[in-house]
Coordinates of C-alpha atoms in Angstrom, one line a residue:
X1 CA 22.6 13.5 8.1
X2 CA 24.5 16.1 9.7
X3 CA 25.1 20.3 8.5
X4 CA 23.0 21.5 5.3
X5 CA 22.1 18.3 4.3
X6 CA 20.0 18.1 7.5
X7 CA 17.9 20.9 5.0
X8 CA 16.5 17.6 2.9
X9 CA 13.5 15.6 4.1
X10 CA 13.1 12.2 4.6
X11 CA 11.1 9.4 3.8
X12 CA 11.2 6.3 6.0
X13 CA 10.2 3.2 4.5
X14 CA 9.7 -0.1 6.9
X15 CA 10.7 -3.1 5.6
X16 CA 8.4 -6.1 5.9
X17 CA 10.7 -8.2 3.6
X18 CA 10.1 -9.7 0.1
X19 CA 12.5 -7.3 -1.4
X20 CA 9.2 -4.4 -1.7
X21 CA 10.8 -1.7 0.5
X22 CA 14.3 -1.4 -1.9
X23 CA 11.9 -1.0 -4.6
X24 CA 10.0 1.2 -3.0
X25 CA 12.9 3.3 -1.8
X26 CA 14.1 3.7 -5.3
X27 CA 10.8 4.8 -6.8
X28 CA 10.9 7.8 -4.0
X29 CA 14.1 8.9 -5.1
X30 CA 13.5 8.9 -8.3
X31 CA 10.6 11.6 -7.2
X32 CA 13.2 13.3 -6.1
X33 CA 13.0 12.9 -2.1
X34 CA 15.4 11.2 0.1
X35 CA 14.7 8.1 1.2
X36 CA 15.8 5.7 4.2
X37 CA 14.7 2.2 5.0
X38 CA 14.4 1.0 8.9
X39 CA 13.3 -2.3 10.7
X40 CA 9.7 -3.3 10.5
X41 CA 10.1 -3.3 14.6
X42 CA 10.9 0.1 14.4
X43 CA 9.0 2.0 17.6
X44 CA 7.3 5.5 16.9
X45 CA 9.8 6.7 19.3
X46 CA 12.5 5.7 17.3
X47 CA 10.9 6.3 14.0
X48 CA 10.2 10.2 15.2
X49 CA 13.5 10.1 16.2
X50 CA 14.3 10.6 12.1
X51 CA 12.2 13.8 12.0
X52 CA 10.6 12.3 8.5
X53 CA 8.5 14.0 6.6
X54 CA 6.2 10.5 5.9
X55 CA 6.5 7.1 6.2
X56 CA 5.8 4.0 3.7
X57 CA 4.8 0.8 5.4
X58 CA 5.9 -1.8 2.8
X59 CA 4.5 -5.3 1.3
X60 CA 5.5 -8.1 2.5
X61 CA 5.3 -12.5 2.7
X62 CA 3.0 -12.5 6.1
X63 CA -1.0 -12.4 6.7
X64 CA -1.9 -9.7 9.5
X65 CA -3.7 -12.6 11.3
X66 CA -1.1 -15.0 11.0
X67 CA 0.4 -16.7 14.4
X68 CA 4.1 -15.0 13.6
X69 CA 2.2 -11.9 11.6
X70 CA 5.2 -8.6 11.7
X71 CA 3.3 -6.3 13.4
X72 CA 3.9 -2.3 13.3
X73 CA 4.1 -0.2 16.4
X74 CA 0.5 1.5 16.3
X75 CA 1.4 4.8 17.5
X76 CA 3.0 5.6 14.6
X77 CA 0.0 5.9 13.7
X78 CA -0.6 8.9 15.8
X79 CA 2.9 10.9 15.0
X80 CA 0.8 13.2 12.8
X81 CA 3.5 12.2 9.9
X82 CA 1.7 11.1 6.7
X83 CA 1.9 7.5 6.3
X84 CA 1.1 5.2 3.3
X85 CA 0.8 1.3 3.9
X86 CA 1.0 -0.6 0.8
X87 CA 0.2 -4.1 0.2
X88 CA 0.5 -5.8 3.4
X89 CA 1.4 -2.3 4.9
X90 CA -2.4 -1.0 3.9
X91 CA -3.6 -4.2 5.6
X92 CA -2.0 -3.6 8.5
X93 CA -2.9 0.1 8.5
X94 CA -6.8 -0.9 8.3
X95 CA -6.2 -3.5 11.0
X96 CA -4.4 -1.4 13.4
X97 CA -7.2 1.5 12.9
X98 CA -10.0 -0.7 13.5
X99 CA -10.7 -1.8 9.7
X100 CA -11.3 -5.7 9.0
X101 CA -9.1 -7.6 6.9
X102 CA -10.4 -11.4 5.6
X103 CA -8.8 -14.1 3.7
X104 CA -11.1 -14.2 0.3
X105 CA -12.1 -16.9 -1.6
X106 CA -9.1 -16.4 -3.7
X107 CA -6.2 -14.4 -4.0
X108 CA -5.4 -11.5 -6.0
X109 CA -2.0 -11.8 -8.3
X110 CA -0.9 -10.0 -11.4
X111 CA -2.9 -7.6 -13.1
X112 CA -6.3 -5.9 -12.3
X113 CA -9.0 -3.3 -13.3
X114 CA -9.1 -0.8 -10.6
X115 CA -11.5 2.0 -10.3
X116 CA -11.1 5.4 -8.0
X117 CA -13.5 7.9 -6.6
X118 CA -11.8 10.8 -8.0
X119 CA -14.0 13.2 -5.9
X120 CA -11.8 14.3 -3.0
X121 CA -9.2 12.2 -3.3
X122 CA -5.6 13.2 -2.6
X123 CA -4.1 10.2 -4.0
X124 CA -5.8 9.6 -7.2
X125 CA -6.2 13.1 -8.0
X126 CA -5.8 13.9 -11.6
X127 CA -5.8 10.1 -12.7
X128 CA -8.1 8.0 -14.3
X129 CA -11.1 6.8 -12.8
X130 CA -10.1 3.1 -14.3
X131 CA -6.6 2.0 -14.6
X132 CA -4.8 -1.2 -14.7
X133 CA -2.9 -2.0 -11.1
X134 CA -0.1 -5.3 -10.1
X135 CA -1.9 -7.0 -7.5
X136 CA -0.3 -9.7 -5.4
X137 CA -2.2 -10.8 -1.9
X138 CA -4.7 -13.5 -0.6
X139 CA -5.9 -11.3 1.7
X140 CA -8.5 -7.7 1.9
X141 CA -9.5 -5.2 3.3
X142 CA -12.9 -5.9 3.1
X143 CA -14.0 -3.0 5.7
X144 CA -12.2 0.9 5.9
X145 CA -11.3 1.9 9.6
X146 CA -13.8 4.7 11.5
X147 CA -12.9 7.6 9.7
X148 CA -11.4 6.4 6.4
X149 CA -12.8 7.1 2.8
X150 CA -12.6 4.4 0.3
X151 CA -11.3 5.6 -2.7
X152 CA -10.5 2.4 -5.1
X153 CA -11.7 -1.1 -5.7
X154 CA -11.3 -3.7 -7.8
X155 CA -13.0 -7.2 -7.9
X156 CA -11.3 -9.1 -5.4
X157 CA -10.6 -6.0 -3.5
X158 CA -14.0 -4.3 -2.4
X159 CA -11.2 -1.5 -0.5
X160 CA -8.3 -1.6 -3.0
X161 CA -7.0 2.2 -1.5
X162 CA -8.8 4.3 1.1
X163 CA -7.6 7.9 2.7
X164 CA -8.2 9.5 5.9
X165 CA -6.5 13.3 5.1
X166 CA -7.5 14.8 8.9
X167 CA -5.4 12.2 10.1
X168 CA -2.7 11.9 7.0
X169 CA -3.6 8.3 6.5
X170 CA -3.6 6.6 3.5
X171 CA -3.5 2.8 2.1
X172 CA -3.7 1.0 -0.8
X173 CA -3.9 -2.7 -1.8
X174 CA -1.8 -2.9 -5.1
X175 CA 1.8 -2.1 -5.8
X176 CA 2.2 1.5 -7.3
X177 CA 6.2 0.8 -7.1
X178 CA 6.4 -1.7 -9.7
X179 CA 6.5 -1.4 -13.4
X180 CA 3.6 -3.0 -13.8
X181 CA 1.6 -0.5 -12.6
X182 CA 1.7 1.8 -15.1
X183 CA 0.4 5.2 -13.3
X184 CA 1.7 4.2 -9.6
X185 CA 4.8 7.0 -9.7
X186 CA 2.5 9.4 -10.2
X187 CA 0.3 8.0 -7.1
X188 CA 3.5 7.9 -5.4
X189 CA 4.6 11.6 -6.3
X190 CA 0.3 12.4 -5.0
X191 CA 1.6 11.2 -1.7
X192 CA 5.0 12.8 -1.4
X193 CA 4.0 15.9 -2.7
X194 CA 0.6 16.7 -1.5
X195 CA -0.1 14.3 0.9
X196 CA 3.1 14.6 3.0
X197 CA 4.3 18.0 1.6
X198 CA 7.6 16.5 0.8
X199 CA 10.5 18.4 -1.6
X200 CA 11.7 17.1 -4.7
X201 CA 15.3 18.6 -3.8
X202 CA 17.5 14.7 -3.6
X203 CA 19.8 15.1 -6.6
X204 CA 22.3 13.6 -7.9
X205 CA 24.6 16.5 -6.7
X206 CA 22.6 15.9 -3.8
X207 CA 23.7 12.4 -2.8
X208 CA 27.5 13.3 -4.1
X209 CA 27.5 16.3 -1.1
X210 CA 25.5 13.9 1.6
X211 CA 28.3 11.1 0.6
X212 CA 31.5 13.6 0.5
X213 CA 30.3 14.7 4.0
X214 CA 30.2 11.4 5.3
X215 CA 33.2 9.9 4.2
X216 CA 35.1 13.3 5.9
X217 CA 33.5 12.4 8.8
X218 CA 34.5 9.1 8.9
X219 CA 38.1 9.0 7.3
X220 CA 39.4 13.0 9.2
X221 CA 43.1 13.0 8.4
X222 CA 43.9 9.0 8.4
X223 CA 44.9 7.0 5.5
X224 CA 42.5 5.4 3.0
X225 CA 43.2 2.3 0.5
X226 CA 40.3 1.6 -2.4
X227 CA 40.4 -1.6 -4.4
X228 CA 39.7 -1.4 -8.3
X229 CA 37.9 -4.4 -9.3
X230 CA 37.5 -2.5 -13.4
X231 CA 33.7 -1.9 -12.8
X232 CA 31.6 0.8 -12.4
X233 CA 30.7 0.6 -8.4
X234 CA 34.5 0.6 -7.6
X235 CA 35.1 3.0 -9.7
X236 CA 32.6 5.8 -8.5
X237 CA 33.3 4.7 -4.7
X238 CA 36.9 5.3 -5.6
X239 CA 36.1 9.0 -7.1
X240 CA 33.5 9.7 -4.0
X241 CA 36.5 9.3 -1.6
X242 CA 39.1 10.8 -4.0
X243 CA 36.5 14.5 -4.1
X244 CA 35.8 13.9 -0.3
X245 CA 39.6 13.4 0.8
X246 CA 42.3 14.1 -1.9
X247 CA 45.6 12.4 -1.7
X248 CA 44.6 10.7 1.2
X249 CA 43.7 8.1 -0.6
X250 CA 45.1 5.0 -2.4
X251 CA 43.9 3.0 -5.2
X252 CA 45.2 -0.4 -5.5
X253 CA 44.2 -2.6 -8.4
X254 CA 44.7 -5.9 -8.2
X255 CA 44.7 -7.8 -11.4
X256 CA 43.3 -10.9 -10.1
X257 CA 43.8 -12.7 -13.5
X258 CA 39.7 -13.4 -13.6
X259 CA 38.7 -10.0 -15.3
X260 CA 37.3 -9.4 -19.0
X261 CA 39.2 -9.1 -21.7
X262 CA 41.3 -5.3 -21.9
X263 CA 39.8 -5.0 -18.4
X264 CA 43.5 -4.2 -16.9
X265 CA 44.2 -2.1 -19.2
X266 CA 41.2 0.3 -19.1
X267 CA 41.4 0.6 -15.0
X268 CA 45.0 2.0 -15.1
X269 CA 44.5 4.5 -18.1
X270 CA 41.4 5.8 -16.5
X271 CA 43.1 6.4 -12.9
X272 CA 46.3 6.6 -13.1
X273 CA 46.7 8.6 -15.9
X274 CA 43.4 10.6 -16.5
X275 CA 42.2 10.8 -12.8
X276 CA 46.0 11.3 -11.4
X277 CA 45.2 9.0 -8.9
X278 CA 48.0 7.6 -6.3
X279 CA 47.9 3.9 -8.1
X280 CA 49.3 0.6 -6.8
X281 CA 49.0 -1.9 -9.7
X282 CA 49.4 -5.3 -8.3
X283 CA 49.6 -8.4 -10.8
X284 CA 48.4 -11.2 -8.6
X285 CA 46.9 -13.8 -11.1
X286 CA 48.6 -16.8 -10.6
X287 CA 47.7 -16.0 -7.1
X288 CA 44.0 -16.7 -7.3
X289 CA 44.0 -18.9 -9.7
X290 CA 46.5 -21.6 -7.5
X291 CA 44.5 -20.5 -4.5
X292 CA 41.2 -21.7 -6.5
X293 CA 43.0 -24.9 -8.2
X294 CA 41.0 -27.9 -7.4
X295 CA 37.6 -25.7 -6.1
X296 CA 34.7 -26.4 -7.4
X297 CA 32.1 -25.1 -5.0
X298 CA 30.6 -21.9 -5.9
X299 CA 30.6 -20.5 -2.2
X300 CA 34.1 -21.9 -1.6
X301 CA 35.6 -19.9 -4.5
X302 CA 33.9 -16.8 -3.4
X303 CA 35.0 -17.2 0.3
X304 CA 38.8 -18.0 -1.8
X305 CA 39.0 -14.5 -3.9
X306 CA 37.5 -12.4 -1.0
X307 CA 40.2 -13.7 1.5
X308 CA 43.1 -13.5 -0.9
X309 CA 41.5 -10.1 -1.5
X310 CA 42.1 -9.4 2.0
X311 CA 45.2 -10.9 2.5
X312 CA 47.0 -8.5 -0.9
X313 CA 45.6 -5.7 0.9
X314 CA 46.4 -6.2 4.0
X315 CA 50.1 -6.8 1.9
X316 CA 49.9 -3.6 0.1
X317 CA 48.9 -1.9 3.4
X318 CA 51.4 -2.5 5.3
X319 CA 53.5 -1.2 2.9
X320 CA 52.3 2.4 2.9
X321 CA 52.4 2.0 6.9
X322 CA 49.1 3.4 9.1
X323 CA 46.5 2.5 6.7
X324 CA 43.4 1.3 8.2
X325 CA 40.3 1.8 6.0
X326 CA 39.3 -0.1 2.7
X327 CA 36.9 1.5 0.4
X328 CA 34.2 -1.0 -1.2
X329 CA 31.8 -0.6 -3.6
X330 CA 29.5 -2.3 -2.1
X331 CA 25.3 -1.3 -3.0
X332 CA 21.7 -1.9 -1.6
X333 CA 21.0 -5.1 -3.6
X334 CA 24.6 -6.4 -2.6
X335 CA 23.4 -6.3 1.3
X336 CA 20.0 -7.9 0.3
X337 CA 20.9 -11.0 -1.5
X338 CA 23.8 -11.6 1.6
X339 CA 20.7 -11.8 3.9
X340 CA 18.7 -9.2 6.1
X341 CA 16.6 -10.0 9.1
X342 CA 13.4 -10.4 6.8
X343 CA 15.0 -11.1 3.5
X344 CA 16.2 -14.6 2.8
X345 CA 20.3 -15.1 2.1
X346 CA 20.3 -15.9 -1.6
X347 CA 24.2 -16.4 -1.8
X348 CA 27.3 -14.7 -0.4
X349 CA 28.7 -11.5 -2.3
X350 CA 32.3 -10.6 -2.7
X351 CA 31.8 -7.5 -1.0
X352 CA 29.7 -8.5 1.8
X353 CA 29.7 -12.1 2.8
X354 CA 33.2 -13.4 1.6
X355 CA 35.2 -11.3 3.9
X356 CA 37.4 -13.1 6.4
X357 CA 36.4 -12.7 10.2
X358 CA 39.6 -11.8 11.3
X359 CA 39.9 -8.3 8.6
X360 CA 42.2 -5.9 9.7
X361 CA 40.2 -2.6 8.0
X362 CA 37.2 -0.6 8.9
X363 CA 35.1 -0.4 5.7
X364 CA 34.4 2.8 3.8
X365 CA 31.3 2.3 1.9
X366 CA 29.7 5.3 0.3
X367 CA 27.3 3.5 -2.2
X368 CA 25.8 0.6 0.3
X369 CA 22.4 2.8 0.3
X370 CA 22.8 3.4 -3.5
X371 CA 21.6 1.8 -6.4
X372 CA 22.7 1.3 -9.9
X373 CA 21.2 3.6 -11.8
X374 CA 21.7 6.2 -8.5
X375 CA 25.7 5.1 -9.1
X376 CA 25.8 5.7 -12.5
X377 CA 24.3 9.1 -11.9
X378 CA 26.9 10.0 -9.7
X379 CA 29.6 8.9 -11.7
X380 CA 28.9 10.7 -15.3
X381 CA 28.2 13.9 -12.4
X382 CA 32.0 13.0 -11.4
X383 CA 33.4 13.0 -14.8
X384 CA 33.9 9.6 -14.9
X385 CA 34.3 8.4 -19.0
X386 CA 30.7 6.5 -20.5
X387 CA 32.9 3.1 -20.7
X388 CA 33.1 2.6 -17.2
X389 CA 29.7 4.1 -15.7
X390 CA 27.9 2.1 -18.4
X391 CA 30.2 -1.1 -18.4
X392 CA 27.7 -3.7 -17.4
X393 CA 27.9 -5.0 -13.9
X394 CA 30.6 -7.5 -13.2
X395 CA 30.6 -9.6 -9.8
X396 CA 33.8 -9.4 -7.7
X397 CA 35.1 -13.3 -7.9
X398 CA 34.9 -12.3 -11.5
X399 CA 35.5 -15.0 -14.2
X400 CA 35.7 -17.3 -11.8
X401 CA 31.8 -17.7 -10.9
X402 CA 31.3 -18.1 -14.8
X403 CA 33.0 -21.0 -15.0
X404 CA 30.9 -24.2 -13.5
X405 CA 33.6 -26.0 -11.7
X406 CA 37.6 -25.9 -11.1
X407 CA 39.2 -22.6 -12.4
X408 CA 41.9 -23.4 -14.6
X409 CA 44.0 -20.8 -17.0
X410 CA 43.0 -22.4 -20.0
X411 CA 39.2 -22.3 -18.7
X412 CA 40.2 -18.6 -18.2
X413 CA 41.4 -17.7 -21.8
X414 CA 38.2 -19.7 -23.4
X415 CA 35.8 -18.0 -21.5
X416 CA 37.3 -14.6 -21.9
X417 CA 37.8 -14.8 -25.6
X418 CA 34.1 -16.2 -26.0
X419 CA 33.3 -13.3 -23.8
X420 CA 34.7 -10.4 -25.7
X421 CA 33.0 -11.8 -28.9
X422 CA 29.5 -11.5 -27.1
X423 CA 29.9 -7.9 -26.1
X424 CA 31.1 -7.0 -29.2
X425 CA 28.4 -8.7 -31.2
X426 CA 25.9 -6.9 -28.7
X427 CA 27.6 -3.3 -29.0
X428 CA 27.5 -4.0 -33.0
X429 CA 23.8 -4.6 -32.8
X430 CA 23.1 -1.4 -30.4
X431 CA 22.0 -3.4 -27.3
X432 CA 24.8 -2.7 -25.0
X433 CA 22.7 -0.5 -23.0
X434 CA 19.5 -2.0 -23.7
X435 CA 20.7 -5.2 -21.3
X436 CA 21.4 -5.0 -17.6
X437 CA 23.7 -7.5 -18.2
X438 CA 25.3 -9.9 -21.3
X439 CA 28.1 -12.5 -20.7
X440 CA 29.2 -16.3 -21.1
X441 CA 29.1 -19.1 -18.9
X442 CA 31.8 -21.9 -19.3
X443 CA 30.5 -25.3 -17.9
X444 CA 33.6 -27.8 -17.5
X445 CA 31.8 -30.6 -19.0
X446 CA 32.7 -31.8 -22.9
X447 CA 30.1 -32.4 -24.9
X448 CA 30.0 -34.2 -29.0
X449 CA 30.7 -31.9 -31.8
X450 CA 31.7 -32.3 -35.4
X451 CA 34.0 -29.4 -37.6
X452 CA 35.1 -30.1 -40.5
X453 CA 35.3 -34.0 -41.0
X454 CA 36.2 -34.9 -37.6
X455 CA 34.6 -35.1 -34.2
X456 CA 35.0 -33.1 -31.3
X457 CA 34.9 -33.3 -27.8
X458 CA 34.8 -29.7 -26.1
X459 CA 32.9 -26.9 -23.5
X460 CA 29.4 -25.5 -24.2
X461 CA 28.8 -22.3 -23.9
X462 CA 25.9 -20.6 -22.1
X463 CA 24.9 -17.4 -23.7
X464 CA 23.3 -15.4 -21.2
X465 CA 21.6 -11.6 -21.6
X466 CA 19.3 -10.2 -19.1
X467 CA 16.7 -7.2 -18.6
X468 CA 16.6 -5.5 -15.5
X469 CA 16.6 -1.9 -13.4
X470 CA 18.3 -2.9 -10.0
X471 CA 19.1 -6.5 -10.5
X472 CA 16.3 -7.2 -7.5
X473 CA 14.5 -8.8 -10.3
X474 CA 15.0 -9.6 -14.1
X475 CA 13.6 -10.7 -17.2
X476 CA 16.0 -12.7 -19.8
X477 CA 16.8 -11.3 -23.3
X478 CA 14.7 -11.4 -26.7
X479 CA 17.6 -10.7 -28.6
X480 CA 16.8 -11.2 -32.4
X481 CA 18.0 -14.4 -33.5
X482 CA 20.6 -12.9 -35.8
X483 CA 22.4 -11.6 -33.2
X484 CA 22.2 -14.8 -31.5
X485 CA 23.4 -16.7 -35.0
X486 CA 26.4 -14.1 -34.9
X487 CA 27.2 -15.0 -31.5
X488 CA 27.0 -18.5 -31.9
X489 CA 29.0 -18.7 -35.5
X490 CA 31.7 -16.9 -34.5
X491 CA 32.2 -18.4 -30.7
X492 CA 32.3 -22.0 -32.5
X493 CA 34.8 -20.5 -35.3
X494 CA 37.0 -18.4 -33.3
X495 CA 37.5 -20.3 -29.6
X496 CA 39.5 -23.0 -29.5
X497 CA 37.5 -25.4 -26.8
X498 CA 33.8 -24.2 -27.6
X499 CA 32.0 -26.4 -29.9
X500 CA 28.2 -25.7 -28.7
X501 CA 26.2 -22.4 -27.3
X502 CA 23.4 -22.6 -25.8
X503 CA 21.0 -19.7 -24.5
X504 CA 19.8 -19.1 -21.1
X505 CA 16.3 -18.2 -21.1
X506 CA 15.5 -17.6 -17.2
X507 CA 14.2 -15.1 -15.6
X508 CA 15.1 -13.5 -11.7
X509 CA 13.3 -15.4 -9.6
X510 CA 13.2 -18.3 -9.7
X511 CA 16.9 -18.4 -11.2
X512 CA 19.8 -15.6 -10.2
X513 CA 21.4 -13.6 -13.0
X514 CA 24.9 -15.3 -11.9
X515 CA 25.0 -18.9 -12.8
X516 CA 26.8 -19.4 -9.4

């Protein structure tokens, strides 16, 4: 960060995979404190380099004594900068210090009574001396390092925390970042605030100067293009660069023929109208949909959209004449689940992995650090209307990955008419923003019905509602069964080609919120 904004301090947070350190980032700016995840092979050179105000060594997969063990550079240990190693992190705080760490007769996972020496403790200050924590780890740290106090146990953890304040140290074996730890914010807020000294002053006006700034920096005077996909990431990333660089940029929505039902409709009225936006509508459905005939494979179809993507652009572009830079809404959880150096590739996203190689534009991604609930944030801060920063999140390919096998415009109009019934259904019953996200899945299979007198042959429908605050993990949806009766009733009544609906009732991991 560059100018005033070089006035906000900084958290780093080194990522030792599993998906912890997002999490953890996300919990520190919601305490109000910027935050900024780096390698795990981060040097203390390098990591002092960021002038942070502490650093967070995060959980991860590995044992500290395994063969291929991610190690930490030890002298960050000696930068004088708080740090707080959790999970793994506090293991390999008390190994690197001189502590022991031992595999236990069993493992530790889920939830478990801890207790805290409250007496001169920073970190448990003001909590309870017992308190539920989410463990998850076969190893302890059976022995503090010279120096430490230990300030928490549990059963299988005989040092569940421990804190050395001379030397701004401090670990601790369970997870305060997820839910399921009900008082680890305000453990994490002990550490920020009074440990490290750190200022609650990352806003949401905040973030919308620190990503203005940026995208001046990187646009200056040249020409910009945004695509509109109709959901909310596009859209705020669209109103970031349209505050940061004016009529330099231009919006182009390309009504791929795979969106929800009044999608189109919405995007234009929104931008073109109430935003006075410079707005290239571009019909291009029959398009996709003969560039996906015959494609079945989930990858495939992605790879498909995100080239013909491209290839519009690079259309519309040329068209305007010296336009060189595509804005994307890309996020944080978009970049994990596309693969990182300790995070496995889960599948490729629209905005990150189906690009083609040979792209003519230099991205312009203000959100990639963001997420969702940070995005929505910013977008009600930036007057965008409550239908679009709360529409539910909506993958790039679209329709098209919630259909199991060829896309087909009858498959199209089936889907999208079952869809529309299911939001409705859950707006009627108040649940709309309950859900992370509600939608249909087509499967192009037939399967035996009967309506009337006479037998059928048509698609199930897979209803599917999830739980979540990022979409790193989820939970599926106890909707009550009426809703579900409501749903079902008037899917099979109403949609030609629907004769069954089923209901999805996975959870994220082991399954993905995205059937494909």
């Amino acid at each position: 960060m560059s100018g005033e904004l070089e006035d906000f301090d900084k958290v780093l947070v080194f990522d030792f995979g599993a998906q912890y350190a997002q999490l953890i980032a996300r919990r520190v700016r919601e305490a109000h404190v910027f935050s900024q995840i780096v390698p795990r092979d981060t040097t203390a050179a390098e990591a002092a380099g960021h002038e942070p105000t502490a650093i967070i060594l995060s959980g991860g997969p590995a044992s500290v004594y395994a063969e291929d063990a991610y190690d930490v550079d030890s002298a960050i240990f000696e930068l004088g900068v708080p740090v707080l190693g959790i999970c793994y992190g506090h293991q390999l705080l008390a190994h690197g210090m001189g502590g022991v760490v031992d595999r236990r007769e069993s493992g530790e996972y889920g939830k478990a009574d801890l207790t805290a020496e409250i007496e001169g403790s920073v970190l448990f200050s003001e909590l309870p001396e017992e308190q539920p924590v989410w463990m998850s780890h076969g190893d302890s740290v059976v022995k503090a390092p010279p120096g430490f106090q230990t300030t928490a146990w549990t059963d299988g953890s005989p040092v569940a925390a421990m804190e050395d304040p001379s030397r701004h140290l401090y670990g601790v074996q369970f997870h305060p970042e997820v839910a399921h730890t009900p008082r680890g914010q305000e453990l994490l807020k002990r550490f920020l605030y009074d440990a490290a000294g750190a200022r609650p002053t990352w806003t949401h006006v905040s973030i919308i100067e620190r990503a203005v700034e940026s995208i001046r920096e990187q646009v200056g005077d040249r020409k910009v293009i945004c695509g509109l996909s109709g959901g909310v990431d596009s859209a705020v990333a669209a109103a970031l660069v349209h505050k940061a660089v004016g009529d330099q940029l231009t919006c182009v929505f390309i009504d791929h023929g795979l969106l929800r039902y009044g999608e189109a409709e919405q995007v234009v009225e929104t931008f073109d109208r109430s935003f006075h936006m410079n707005l290239i509508h571009v019909e291009a459905g029959e398009r996709f949909v003969g560039a996906l005939r015959g494609v079945t494979d989930p990858e495939r179809k992605r790879k498909i959209i995100g080239e013909t993507f491209i290839r519009v652009f690079e259309e519309v572009a040329a068209d305007l004449k010296d336009v060189d830079l595509l804005v994307q809404g890309t996020l944080y959880p978009d970049i994990i689940e596309s693969g990182t150096k300790d995070a496995a590739k889960i599948k490729s996203h629209h905005n990150v992995g189906g690009l083609p190689d040979d792209m003519q534009f230099e991205l312009v991604e203000p959100l990639r650090d963001l997420f969702k609930d940070e995005v929505r944030a910013v977008g009600e801060e930036l007057g965008l209307p409550d239908e679009i920063v709360w529409r539910q999140p909506f993958p790039g390919p679209g329709l098209a990955i919630r259909i199991i096998g060829e896309v087909t415009e009858e498959r199209l109009e089936i889907l999208r008419a079952a869809d529309h019934i299911i939001t409705e259904e859950v707006r009627r019953a108040g649940l709309y923003r309950d859900l992370w996200q509600s939608f249909g899945v087509l499967a192009a299979i037939r399967t035996v019905g009967v309506q009337g007198d006479e037998r059928t042959y048509a698609h199930p429908l897979i209803l599917r509602a999830v739980t979540s605050d990022d979409a790193m993990t989820a939970d599926w949806a106890r909707l009550p069964f009426d809703v579900l009766e409501r749903i079902s009733s008037r899917v099979i009544n109403e949609v030609d080609g629907i004769n069954r609906v089923t209901y999805d009732i996975s959870s994220k991991p082991p399954a993905t919120i995205e059937w494909e």
